[in-house]
PDB file of C-alpha atoms in Angstrom:
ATOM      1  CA  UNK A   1       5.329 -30.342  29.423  1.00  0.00           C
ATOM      2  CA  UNK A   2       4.857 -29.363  33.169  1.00  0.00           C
ATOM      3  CA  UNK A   3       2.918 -32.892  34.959  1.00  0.00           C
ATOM      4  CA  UNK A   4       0.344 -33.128  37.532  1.00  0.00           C
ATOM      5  CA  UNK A   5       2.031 -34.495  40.001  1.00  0.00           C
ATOM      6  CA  UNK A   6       6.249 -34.680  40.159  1.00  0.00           C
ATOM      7  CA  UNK A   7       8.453 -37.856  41.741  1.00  0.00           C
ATOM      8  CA  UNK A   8      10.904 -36.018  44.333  1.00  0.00           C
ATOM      9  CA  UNK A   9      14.078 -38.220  43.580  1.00  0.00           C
ATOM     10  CA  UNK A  10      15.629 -39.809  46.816  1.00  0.00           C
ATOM     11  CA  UNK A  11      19.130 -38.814  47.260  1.00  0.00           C
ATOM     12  CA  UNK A  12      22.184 -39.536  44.938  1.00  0.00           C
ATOM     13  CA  UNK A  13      24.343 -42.134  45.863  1.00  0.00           C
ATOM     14  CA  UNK A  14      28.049 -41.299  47.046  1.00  0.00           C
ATOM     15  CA  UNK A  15      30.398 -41.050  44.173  1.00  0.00           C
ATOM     16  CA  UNK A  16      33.051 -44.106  43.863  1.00  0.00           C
ATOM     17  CA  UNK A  17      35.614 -44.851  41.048  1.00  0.00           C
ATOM     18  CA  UNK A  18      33.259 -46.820  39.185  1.00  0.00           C
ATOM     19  CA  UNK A  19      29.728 -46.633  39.142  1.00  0.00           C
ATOM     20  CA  UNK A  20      28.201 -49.178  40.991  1.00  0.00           C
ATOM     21  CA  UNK A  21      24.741 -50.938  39.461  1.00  0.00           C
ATOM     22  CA  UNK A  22      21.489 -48.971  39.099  1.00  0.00           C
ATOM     23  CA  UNK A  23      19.523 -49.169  42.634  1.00  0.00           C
ATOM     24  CA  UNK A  24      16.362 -50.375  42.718  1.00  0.00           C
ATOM     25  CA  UNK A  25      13.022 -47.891  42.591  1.00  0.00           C
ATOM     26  CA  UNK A  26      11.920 -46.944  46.199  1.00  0.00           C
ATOM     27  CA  UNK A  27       8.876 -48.714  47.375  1.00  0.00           C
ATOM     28  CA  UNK A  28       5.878 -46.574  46.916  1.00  0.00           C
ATOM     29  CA  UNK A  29       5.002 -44.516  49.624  1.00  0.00           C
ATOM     30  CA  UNK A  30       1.572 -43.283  50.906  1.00  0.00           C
ATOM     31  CA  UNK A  31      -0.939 -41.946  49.052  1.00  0.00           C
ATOM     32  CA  UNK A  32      -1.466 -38.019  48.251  1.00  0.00           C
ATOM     33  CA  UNK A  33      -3.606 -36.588  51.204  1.00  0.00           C
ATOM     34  CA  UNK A  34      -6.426 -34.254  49.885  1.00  0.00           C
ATOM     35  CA  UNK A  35      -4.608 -30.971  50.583  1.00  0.00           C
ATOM     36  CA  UNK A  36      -1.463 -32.539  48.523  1.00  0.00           C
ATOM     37  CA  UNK A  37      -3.461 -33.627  45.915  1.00  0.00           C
ATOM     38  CA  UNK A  38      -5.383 -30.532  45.450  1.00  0.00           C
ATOM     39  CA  UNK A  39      -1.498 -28.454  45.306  1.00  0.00           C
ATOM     40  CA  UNK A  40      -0.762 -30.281  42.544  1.00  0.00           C
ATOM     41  CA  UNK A  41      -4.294 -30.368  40.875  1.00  0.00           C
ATOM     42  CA  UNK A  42      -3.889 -26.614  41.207  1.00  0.00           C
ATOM     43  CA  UNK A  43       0.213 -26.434  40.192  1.00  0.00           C
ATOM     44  CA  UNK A  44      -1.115 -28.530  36.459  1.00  0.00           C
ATOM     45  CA  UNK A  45      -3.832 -26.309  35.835  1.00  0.00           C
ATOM     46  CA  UNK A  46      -1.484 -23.336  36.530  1.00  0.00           C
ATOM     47  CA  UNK A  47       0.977 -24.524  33.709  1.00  0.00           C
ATOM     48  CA  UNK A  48      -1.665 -25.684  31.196  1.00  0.00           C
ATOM     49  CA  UNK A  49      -3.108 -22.092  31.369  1.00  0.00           C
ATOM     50  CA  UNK A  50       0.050 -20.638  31.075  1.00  0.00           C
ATOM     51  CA  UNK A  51       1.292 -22.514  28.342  1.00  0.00           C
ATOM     52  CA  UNK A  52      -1.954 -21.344  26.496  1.00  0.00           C
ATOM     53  CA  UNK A  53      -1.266 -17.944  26.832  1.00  0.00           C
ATOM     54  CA  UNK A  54       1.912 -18.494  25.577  1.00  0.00           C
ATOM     55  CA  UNK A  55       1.295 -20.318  22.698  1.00  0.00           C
ATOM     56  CA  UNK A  56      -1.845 -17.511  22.237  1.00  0.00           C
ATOM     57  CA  UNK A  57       0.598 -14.779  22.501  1.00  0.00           C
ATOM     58  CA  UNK A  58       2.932 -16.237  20.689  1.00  0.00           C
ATOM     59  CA  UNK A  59       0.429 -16.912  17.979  1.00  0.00           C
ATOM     60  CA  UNK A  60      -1.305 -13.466  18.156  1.00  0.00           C
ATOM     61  CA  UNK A  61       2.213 -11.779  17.710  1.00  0.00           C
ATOM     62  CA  UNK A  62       3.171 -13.681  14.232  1.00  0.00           C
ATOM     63  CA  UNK A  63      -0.208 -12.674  13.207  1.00  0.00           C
ATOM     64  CA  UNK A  64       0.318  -8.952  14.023  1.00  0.00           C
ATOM     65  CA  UNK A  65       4.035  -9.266  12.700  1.00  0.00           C
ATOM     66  CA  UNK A  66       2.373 -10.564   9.274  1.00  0.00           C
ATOM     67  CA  UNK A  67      -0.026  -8.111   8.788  1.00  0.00           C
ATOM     68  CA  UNK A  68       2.574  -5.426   9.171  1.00  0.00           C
ATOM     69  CA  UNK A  69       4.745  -6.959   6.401  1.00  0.00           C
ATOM     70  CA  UNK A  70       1.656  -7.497   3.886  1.00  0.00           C
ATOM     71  CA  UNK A  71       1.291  -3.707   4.780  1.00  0.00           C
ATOM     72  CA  UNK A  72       4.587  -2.822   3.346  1.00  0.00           C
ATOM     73  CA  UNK A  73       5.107  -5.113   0.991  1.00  0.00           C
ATOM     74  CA  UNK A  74       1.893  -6.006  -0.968  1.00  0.00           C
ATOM     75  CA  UNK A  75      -0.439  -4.455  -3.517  1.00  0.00           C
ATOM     76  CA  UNK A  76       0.018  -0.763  -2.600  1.00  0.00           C
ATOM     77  CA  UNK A  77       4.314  -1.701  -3.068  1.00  0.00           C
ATOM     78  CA  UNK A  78       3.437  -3.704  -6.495  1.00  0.00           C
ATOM     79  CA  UNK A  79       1.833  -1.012  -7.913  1.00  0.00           C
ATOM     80  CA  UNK A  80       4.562   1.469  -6.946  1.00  0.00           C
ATOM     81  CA  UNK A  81       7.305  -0.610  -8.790  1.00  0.00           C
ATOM     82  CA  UNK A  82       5.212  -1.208 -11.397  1.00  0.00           C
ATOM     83  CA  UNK A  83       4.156   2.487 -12.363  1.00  0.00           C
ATOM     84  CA  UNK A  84       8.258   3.154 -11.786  1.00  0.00           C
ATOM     85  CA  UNK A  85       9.351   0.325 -14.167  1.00  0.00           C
ATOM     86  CA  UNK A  86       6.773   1.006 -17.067  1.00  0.00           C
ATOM     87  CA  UNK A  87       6.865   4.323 -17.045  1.00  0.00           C
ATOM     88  CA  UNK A  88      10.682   4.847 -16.722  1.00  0.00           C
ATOM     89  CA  UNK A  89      12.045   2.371 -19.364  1.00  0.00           C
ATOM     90  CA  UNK A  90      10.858   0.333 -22.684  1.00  0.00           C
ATOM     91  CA  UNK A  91       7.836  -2.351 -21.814  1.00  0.00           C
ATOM     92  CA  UNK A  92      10.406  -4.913 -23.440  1.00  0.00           C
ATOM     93  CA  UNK A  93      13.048  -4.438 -20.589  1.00  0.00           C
ATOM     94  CA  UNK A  94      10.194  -4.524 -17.900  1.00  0.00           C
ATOM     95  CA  UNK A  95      10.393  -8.113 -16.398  1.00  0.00           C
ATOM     96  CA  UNK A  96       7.881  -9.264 -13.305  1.00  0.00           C
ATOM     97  CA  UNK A  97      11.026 -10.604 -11.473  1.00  0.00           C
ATOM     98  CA  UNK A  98      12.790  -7.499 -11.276  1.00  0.00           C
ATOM     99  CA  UNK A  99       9.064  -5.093 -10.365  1.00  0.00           C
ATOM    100  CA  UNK A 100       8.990  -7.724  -7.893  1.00  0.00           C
ATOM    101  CA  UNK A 101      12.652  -7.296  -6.425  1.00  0.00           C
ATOM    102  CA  UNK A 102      11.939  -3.501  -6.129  1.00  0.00           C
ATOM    103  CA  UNK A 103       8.586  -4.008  -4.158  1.00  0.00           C
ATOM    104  CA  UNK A 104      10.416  -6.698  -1.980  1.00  0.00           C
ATOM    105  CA  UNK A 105       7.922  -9.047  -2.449  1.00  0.00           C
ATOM    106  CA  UNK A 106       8.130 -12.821  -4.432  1.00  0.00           C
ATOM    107  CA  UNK A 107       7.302 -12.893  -8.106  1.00  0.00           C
ATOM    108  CA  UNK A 108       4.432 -15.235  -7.271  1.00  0.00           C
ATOM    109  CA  UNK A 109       3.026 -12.507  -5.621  1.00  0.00           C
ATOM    110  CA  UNK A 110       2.771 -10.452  -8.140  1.00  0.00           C
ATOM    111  CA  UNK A 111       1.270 -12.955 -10.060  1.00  0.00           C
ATOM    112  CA  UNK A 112      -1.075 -13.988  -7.868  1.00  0.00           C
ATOM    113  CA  UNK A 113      -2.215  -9.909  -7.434  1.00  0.00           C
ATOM    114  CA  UNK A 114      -2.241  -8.626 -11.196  1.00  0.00           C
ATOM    115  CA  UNK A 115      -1.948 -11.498 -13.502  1.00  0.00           C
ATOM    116  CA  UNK A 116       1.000 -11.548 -16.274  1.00  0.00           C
ATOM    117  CA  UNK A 117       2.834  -8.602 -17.404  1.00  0.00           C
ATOM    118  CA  UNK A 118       0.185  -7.169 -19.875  1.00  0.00           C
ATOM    119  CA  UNK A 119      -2.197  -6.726 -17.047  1.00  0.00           C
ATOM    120  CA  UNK A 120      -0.213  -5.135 -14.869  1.00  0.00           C
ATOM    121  CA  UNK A 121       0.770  -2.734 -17.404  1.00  0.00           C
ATOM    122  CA  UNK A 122      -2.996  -1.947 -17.909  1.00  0.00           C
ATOM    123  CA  UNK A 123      -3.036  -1.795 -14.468  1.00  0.00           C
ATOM    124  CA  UNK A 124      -0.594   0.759 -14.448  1.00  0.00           C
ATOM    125  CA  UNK A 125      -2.263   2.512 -17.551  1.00  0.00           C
ATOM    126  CA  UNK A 126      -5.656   2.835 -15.809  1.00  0.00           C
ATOM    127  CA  UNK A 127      -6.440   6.755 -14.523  1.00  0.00           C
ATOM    128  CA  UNK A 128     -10.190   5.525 -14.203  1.00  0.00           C
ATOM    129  CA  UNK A 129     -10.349   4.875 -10.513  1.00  0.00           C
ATOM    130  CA  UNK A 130      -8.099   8.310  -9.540  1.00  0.00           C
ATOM    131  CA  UNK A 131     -10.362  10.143 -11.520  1.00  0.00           C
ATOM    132  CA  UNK A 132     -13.617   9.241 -11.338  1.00  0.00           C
ATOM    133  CA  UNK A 133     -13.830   7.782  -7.948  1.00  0.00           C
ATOM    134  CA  UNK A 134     -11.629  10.488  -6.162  1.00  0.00           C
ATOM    135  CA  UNK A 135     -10.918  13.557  -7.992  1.00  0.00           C
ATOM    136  CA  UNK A 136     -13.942  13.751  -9.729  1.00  0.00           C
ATOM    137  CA  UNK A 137     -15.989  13.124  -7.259  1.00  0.00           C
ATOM    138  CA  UNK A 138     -17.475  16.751  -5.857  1.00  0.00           C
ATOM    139  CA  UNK A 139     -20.237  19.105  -6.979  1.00  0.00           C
ATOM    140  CA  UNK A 140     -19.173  21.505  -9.513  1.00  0.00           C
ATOM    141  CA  UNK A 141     -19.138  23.891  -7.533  1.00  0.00           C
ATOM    142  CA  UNK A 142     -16.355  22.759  -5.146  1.00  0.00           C
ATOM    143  CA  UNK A 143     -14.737  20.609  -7.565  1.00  0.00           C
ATOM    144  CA  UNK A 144     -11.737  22.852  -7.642  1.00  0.00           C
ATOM    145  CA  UNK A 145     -10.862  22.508  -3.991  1.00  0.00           C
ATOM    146  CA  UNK A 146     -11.880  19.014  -3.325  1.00  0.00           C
ATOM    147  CA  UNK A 147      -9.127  18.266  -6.493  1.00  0.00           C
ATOM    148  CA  UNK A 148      -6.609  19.814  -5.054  1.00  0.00           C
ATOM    149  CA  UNK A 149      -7.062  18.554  -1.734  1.00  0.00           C
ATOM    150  CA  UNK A 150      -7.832  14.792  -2.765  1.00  0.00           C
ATOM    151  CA  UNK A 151      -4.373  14.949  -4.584  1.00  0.00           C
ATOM    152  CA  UNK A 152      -2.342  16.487  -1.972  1.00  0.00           C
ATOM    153  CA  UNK A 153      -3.609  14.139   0.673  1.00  0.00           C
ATOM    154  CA  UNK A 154      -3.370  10.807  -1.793  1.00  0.00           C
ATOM    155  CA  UNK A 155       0.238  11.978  -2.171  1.00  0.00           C
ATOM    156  CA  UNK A 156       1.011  11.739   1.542  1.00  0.00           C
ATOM    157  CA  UNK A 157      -1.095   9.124   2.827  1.00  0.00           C
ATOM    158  CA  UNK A 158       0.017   6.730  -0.801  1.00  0.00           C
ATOM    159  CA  UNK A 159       3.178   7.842  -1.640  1.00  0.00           C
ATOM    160  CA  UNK A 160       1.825   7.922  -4.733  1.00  0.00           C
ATOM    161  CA  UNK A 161       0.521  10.554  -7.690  1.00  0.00           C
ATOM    162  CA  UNK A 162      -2.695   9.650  -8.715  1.00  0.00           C
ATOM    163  CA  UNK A 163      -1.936  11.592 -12.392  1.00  0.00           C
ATOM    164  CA  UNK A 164       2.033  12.237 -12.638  1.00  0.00           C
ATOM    165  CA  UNK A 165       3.095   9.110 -14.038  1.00  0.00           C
ATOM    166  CA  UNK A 166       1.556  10.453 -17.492  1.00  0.00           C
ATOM    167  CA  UNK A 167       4.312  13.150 -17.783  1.00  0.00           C
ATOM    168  CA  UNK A 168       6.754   9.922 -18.035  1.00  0.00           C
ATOM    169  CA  UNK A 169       5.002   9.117 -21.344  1.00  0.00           C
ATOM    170  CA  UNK A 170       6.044  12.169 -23.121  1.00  0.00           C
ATOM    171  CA  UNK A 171       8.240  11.990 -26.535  1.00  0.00           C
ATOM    172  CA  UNK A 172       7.765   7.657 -26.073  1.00  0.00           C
ATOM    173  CA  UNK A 173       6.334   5.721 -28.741  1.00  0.00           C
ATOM    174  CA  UNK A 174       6.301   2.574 -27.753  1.00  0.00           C
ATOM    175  CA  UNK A 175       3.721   1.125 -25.414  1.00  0.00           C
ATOM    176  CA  UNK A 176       3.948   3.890 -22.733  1.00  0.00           C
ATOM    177  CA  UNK A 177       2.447   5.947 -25.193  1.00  0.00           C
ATOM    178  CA  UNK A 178      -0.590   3.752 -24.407  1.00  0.00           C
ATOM    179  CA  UNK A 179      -0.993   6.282 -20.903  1.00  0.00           C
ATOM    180  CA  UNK A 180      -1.361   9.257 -22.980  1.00  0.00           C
ATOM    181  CA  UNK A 181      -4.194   7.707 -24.941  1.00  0.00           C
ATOM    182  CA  UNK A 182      -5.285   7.132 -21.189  1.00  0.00           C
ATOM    183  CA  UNK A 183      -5.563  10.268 -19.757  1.00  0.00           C
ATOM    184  CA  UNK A 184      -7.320  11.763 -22.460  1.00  0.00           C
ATOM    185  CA  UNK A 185      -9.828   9.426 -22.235  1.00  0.00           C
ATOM    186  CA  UNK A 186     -10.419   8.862 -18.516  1.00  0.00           C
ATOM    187  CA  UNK A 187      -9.339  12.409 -17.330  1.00  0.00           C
ATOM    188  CA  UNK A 188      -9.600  15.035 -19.788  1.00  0.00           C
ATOM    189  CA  UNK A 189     -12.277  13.998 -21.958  1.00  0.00           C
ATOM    190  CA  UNK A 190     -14.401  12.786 -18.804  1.00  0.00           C
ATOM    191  CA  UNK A 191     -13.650  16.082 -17.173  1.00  0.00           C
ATOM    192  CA  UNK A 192     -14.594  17.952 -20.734  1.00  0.00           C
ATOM    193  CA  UNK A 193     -18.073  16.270 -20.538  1.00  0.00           C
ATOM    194  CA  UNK A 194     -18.926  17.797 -17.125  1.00  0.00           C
ATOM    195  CA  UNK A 195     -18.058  21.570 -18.188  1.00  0.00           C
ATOM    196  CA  UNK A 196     -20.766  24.053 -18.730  1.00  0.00           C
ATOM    197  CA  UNK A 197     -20.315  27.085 -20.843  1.00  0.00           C
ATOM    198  CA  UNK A 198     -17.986  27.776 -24.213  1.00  0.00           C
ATOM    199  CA  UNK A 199     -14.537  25.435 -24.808  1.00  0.00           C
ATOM    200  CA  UNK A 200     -15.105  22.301 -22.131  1.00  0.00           C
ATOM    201  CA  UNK A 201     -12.061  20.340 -23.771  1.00  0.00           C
ATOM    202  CA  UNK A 202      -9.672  23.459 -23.767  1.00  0.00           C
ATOM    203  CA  UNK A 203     -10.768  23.994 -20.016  1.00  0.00           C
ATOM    204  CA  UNK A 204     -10.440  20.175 -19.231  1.00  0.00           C
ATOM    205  CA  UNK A 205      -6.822  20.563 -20.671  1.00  0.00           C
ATOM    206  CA  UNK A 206      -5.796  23.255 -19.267  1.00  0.00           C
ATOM    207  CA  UNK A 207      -7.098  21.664 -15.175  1.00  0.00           C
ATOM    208  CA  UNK A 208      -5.392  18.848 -16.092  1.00  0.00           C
ATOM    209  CA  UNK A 209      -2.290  20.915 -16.896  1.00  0.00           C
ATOM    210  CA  UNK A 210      -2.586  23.014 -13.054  1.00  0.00           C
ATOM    211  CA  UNK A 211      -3.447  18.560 -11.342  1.00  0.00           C
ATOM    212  CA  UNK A 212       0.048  17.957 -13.103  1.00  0.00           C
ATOM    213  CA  UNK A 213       1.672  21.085 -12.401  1.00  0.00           C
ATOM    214  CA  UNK A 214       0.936  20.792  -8.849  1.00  0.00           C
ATOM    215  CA  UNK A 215       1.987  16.863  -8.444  1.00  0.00           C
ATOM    216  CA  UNK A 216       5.373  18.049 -10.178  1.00  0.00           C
ATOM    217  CA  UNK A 217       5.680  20.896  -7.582  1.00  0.00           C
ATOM    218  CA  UNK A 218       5.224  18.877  -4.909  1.00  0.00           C
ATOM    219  CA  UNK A 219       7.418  15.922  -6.171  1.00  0.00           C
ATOM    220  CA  UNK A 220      10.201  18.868  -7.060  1.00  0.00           C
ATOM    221  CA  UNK A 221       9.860  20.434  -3.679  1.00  0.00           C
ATOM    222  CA  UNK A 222       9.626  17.429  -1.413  1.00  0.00           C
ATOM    223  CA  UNK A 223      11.316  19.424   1.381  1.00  0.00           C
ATOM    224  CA  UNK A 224       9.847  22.788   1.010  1.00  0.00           C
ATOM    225  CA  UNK A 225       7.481  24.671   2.332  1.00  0.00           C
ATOM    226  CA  UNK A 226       4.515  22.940   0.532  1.00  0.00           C
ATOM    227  CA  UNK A 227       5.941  19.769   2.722  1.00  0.00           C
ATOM    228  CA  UNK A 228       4.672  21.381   5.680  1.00  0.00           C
ATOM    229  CA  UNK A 229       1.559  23.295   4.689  1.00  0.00           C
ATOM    230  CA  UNK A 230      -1.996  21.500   4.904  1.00  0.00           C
ATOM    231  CA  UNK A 231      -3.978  20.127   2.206  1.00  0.00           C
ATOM    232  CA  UNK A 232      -6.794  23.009   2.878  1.00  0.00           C
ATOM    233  CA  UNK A 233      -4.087  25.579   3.188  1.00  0.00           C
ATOM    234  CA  UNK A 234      -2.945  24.343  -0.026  1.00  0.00           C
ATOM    235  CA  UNK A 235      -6.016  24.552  -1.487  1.00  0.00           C
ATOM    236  CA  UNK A 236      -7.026  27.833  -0.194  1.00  0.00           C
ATOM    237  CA  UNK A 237      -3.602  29.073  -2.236  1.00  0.00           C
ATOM    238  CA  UNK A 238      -4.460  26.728  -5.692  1.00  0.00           C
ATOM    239  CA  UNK A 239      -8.418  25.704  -5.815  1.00  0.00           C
ATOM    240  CA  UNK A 240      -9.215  29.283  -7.104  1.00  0.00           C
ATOM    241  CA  UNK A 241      -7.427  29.363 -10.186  1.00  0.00           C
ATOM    242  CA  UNK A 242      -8.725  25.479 -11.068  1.00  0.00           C
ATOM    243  CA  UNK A 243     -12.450  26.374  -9.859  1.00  0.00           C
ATOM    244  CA  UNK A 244     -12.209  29.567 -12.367  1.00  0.00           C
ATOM    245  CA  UNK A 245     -11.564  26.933 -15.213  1.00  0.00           C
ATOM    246  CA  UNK A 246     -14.262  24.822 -14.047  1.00  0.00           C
ATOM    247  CA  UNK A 247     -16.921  27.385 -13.551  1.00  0.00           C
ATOM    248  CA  UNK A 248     -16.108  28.764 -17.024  1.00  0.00           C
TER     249      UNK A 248
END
């Protein structure tokens, strides 16, 4: 810590062979004039203020430097490992340690986010929120584009397929069949419901079939040309054949 006021030190003593004792402390000298006292009044206040910034700054940047980790490495990464791990092998060989080494996070976190191992995997099994709070979520009438374009765009801003992870389900009968029962439930049935006109749940399937086609394509061709076109563009190209469907 920087003091108000520093002691100049009088000057060393020669050097001999061996030290000689300790000298006495100078007599004090004169008191500080005004101008003197007001230097170093000025020269405290000077380091107090900077060592507030610093400790500020300092404190601002492990903030800033946190937030960016919890970015990269919190819910959004769970969920990620998760939907890999239970959708890729058995639910026996699925362990909360090891989703939690492949999000890079601690297994307490995981805890502390989804619960035990059960939830997450209902977590994982859960298509309500894609569907009816984001693909869903359009007039008839321009539900066909807005689909399209929600999904392309939740793709690239998530890194993640809001429907895809069903297709890992196929030919499994263990508890991954569990998304299956899932998605006909929360996406095709609840899609069914909102058709007008003749054969809503063969419709439903068959829009569900182009969402899942697409997410494959993309996934497939992660450097092709679809990589560089737009969401509308894509759209403009897709929506038609998906709003025909809806429209009946």
């Amino acid at each position: 810590m920087i003091s108000g006021q520093a002691t100049v030190p009088g000057p060393a003593p020669a050097p001999g062979p061996v030290p000689g004792p300790i000298a006495a402390a100078p007599a004090p000298g004169p008191e500080p004039t005004t101008a003197t006292a007001r230097t170093s009044a000025t020269d405290s206040a000077t380091a107090t203020a900077t060592a507030t910034t610093a400790t500020t700054t300092g404190a601002a940047t492990a903030t800033a430097t946190s937030d960016v980790a919890d970015a990269g490495t919190g819910r959004d990464a769970i969920l990620r490992a998760a939907r890999r791990a239970f959708t890729q092998r058995p639910y026996a060989d699925v362990t909360i340690r090891g989703i939690a080494a492949d999000a890079g996070v601690s297994p307490s976190l995981v805890v502390k986010h989804f619960g035990r191992k059960e939830e997450l995997f209902n977590t994982v099994a859960d298509f309500g929120p894609a569907a009816a709070a984001e693909l869903f979520d359009a007039p008839l009438d321009m539900l066909g584009r807005h689909m399209v374009v929600t999904l392309v765009r939740r793709r690239r801003e998530l890194q993640s397929d809001p429907l895809l992870r069903v297709v890992f389900s196929l030919g499994n009968r263990d508890e991954r069949s569990l998304l299956r029962d899932r998605f006909h439930e929360q996406v095709t049935d609840s899609l069914a419901a909102r058709l007008p006109g003749p054969e809503p749940a063969l419709r439903a399937e068959l829009i569900a079939g182009h969402l899942l086609g697409l997410g494959a394509t993309l996934s497939l061709h992660r450097e092709g040309a679809g990589a560089d076109a737009t969401p509308e563009h894509i759209a403009d190209l897709y929506a038609p054949a998906v709003q025909a469907l809806i429209t009946g």
